[in-house]
Short mmCIF file of C-alpha atoms in Angstrom, two decimals:
data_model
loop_
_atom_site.label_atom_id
_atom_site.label_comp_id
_atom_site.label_asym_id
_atom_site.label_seq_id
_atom_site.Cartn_x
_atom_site.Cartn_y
_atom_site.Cartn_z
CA UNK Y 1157 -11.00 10.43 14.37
CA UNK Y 1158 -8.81 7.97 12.98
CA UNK Y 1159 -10.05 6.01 10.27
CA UNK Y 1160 -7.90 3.11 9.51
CA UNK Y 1161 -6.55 2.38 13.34
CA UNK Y 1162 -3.66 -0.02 14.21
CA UNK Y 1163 -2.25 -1.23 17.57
CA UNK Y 1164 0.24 -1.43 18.52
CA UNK Y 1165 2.50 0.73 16.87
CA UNK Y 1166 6.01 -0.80 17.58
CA UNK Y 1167 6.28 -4.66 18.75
CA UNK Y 1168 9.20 -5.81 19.65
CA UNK Y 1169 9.61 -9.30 20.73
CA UNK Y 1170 11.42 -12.82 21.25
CA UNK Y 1171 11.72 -15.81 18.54
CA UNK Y 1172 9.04 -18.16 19.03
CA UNK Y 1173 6.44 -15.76 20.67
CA UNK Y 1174 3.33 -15.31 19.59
CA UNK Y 1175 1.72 -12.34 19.09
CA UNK Y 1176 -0.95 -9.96 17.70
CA UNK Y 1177 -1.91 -6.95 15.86
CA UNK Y 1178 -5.07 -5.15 16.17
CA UNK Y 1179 -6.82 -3.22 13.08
CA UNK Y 1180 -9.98 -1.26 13.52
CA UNK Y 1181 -11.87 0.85 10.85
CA UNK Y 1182 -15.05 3.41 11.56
CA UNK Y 1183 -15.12 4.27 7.55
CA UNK Y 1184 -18.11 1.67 7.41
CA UNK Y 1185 -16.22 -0.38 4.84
CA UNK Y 1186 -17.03 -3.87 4.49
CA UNK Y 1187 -13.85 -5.02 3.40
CA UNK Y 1188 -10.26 -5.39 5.03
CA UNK Y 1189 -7.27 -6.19 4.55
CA UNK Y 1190 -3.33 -7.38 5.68
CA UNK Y 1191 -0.76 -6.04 3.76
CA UNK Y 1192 3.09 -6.82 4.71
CA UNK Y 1193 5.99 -4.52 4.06
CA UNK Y 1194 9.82 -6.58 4.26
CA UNK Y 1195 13.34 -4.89 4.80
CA UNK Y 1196 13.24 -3.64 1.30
CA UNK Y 1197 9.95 -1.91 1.45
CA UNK Y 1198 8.07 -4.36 -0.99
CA UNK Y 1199 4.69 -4.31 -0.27
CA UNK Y 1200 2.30 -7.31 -0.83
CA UNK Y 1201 -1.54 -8.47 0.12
CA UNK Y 1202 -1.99 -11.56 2.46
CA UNK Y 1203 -4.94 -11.53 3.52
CA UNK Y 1204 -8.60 -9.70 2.66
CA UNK Y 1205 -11.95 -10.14 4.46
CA UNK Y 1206 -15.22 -9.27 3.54
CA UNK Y 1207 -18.02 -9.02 5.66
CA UNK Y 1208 -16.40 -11.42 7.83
CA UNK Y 1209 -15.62 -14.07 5.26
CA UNK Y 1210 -12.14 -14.75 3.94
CA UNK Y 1211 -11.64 -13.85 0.33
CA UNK Y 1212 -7.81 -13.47 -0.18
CA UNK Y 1213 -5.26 -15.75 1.41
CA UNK Y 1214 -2.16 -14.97 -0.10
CA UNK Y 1215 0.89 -17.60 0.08
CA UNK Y 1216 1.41 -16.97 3.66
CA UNK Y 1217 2.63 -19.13 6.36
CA UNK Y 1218 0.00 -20.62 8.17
CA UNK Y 1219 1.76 -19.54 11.34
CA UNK Y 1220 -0.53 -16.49 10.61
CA UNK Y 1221 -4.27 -15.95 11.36
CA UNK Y 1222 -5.93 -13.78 10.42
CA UNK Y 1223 -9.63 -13.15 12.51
CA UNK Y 1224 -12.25 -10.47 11.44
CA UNK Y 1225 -14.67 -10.49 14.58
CA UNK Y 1226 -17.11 -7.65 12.64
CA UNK Y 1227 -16.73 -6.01 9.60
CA UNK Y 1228 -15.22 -3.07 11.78
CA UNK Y 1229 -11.95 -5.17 12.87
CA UNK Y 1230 -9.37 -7.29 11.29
CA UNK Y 1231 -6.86 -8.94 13.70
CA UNK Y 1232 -3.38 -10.62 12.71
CA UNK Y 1233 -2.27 -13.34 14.98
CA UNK Y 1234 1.18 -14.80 14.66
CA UNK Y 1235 2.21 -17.97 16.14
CA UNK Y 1236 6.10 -18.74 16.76
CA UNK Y 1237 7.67 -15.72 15.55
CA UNK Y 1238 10.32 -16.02 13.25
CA UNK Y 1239 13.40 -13.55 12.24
CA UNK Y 1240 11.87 -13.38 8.71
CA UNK Y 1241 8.75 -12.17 10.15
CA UNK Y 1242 10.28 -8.56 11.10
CA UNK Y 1243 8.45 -6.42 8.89
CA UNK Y 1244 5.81 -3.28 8.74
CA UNK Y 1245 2.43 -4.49 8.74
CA UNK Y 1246 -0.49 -2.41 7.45
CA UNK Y 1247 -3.96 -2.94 7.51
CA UNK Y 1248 -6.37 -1.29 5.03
CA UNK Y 1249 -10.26 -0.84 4.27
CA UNK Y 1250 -12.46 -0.07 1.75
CA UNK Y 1251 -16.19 -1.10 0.24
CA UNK Y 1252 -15.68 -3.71 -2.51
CA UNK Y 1253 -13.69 -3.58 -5.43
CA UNK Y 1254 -13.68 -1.73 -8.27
CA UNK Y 1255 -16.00 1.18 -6.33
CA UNK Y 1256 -14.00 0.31 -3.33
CA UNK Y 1257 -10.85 1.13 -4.87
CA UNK Y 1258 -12.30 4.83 -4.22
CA UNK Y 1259 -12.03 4.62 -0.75
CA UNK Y 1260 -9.24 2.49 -0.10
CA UNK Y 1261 -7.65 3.35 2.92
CA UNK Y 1262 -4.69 2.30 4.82
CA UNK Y 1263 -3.69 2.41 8.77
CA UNK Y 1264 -0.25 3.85 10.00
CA UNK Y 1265 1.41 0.47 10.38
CA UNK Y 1266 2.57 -1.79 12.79
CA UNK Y 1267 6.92 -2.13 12.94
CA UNK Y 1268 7.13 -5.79 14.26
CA UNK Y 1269 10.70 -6.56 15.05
CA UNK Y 1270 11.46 -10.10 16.35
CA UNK Y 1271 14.79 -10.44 17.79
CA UNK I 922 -0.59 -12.34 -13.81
CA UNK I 923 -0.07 -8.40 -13.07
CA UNK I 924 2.91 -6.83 -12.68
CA UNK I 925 3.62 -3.39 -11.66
CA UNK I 926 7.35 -2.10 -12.82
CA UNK I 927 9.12 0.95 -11.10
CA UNK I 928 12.03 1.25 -13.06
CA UNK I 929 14.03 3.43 -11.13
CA UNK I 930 14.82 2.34 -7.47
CA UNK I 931 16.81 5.79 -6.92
CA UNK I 932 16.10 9.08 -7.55
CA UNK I 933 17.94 12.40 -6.99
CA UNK I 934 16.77 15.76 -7.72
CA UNK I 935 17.30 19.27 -6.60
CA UNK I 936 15.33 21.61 -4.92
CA UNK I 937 13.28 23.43 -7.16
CA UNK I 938 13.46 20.86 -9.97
CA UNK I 939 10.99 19.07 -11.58
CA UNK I 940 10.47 15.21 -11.11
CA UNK I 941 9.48 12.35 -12.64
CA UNK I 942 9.01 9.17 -11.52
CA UNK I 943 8.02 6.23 -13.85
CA UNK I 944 5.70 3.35 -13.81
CA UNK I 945 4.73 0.76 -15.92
CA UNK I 946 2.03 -2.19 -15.40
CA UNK I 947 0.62 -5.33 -17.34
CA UNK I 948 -2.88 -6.06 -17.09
CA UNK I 949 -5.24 -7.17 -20.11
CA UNK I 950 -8.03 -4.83 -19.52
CA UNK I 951 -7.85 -0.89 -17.73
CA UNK I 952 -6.35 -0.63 -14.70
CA UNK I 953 -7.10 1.47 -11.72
CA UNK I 954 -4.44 3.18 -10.73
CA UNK I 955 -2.97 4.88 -7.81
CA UNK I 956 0.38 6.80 -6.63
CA UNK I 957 1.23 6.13 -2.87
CA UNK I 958 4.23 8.41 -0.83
CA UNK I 959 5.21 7.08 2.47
CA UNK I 960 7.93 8.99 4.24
CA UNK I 961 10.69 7.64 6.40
CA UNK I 962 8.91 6.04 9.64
CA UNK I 963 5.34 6.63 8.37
CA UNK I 964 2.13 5.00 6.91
CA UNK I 965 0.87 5.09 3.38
CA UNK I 966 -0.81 8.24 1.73
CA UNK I 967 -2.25 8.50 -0.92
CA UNK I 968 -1.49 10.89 -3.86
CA UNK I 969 -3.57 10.43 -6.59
CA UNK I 970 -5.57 7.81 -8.57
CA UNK I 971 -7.20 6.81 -11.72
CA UNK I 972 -10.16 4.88 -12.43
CA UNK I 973 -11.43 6.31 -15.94
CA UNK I 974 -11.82 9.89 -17.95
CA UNK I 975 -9.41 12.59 -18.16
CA UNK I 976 -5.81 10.99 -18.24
CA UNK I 977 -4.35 13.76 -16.35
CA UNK I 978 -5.58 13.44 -12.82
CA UNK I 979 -4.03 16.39 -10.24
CA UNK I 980 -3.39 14.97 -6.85
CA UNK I 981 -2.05 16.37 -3.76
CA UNK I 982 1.11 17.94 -2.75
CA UNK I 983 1.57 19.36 -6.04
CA UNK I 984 1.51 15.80 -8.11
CA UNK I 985 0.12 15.02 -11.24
CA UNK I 986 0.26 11.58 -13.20
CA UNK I 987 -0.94 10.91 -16.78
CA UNK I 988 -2.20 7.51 -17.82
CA UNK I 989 -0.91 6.43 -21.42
CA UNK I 990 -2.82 3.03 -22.37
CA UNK I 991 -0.93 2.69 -25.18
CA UNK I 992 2.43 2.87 -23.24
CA UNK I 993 0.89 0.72 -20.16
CA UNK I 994 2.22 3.77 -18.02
CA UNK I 995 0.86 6.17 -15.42
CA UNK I 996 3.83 8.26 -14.70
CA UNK I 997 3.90 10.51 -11.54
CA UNK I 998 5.42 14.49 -11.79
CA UNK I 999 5.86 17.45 -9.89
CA UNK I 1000 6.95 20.32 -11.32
CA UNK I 1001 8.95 21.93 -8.92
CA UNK I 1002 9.65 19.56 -5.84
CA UNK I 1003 10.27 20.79 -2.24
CA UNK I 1004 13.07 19.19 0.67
CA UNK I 1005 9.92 17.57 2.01
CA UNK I 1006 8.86 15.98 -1.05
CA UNK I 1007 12.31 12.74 0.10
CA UNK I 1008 9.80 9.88 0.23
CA UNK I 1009 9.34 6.24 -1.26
CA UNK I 1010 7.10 6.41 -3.65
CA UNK I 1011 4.93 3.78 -4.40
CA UNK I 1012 2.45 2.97 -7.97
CA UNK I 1013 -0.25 0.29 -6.97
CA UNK I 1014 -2.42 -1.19 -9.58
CA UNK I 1015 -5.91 -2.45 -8.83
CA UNK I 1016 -7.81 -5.01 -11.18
CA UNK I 1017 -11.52 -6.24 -9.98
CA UNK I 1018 -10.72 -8.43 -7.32
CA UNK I 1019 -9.83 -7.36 -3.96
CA UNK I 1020 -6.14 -6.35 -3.84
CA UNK I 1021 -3.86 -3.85 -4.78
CA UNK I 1022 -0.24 -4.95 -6.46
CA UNK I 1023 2.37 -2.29 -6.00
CA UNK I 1024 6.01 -1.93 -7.46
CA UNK I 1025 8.74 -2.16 -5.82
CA UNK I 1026 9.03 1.99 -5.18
CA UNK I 1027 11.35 4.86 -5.81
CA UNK I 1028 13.42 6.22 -3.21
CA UNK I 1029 13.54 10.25 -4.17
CA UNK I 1030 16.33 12.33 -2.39
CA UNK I 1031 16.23 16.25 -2.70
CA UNK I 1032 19.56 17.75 -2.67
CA UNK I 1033 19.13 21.53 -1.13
#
């Protein structure tokens, strides 16, 4: 079983599209979280839920939204689609910091190329 | 503020040789520390990490790290590194809030 699931795994799509990425987790974690990846592999937080509440919005257009439905899933919708949105986004999990840093645990990623 | 600092953005090394890849951090009190490879095309995975004790932590693949306080370092090595060992590698520092900050990464080649 997958722990840290994301779908899709490639999305490709149009300027000004919107679009979403699914995370789920079965780890039992309580908190998750968006992490971005650009061209040059630099990785950085934007968002982090736990149990359901919003506890880290990073400096991120608010042309994303992020929804956590249960502590189990973490969606990432993104209105209008940009170029500079291209990127590899990865969701995580884990129980809340510091213990949760012992069982922080990320999904496969999701290549989002807008063209 | 945090910072984590990967010095070296390339590295090349030969089969068989040993490795070393630096990292440095800033952060008032200690750290917890991890080492992260991700290979061409793939997802995260983890390698080792620190929280406290023993400064030489054994992770997988063959990796080791040591944490040096006094140097603000945890430095990642291998002794003897394999073709399959070509990643990114990433150092991510943790403080008690809910994110992890990561350097910018080391791209390692292995020539055969």
């Amino acid at each position: 079983d997958t722990a840290v699931s994301q779908t899709p795994k490639y999305l490709v799509t149009q300027m000004g599209n919107d679009k979403s990425i699914k995370c789920e987790q079965n780890l039992g974690h309580d908190t998750m979280y968006w992490y971005k990846q650009d061209s040059k592999k630099f990785l950085k937080i934007m968002f982090s839920y736990n149990n359901k509440e919003l506890i880290i919005n990073e400096t991120v257009p608010n042309r994303f939204s992020p929804k956590s439905p249960d502590k189990a899933h973490l969606n990432l919708h993104i209105n209008s689609l940009e170029l500079g949105d291209s990127a590899v986004y990865f969701c995580a999990s884990s129980q809340a910091p510091p213990t949760g840093y012992r069982g922080y645990t990320f999904g496969s990623g999701t290549r989002l190329t807008v063209v | 503020a945090q910072s984590v600092t990967q010095p070296d953005i390339h590295i090349t090394v030969s089969e068989g040789a040993s490795l070393e890849l630096r990292c440095n951090y800033s952060y008032g009190a200690t750290p917890y520390l991890f080492w992260y490879v991700q290979s061409p095309g793939q997802g995260l995975q983890l390698l080792l990490k620190y929280f406290s004790g023993d400064t030489l932590v054994q992770g997988i693949k063959g990796f080791e790290a040591e944490f040096k306080r006094s140097q603000s370092s945890f430095n990642l090595r291998k002794p003897s590194v394999h073709w399959s060992d070509a990643a990114e590698y990433f150092c991510a520092v943790g403080r008690n809030d809910y994110k992890l900050s990561f350097g910018a990464g080391t791209t390692v080649t292995v020539r055969a």
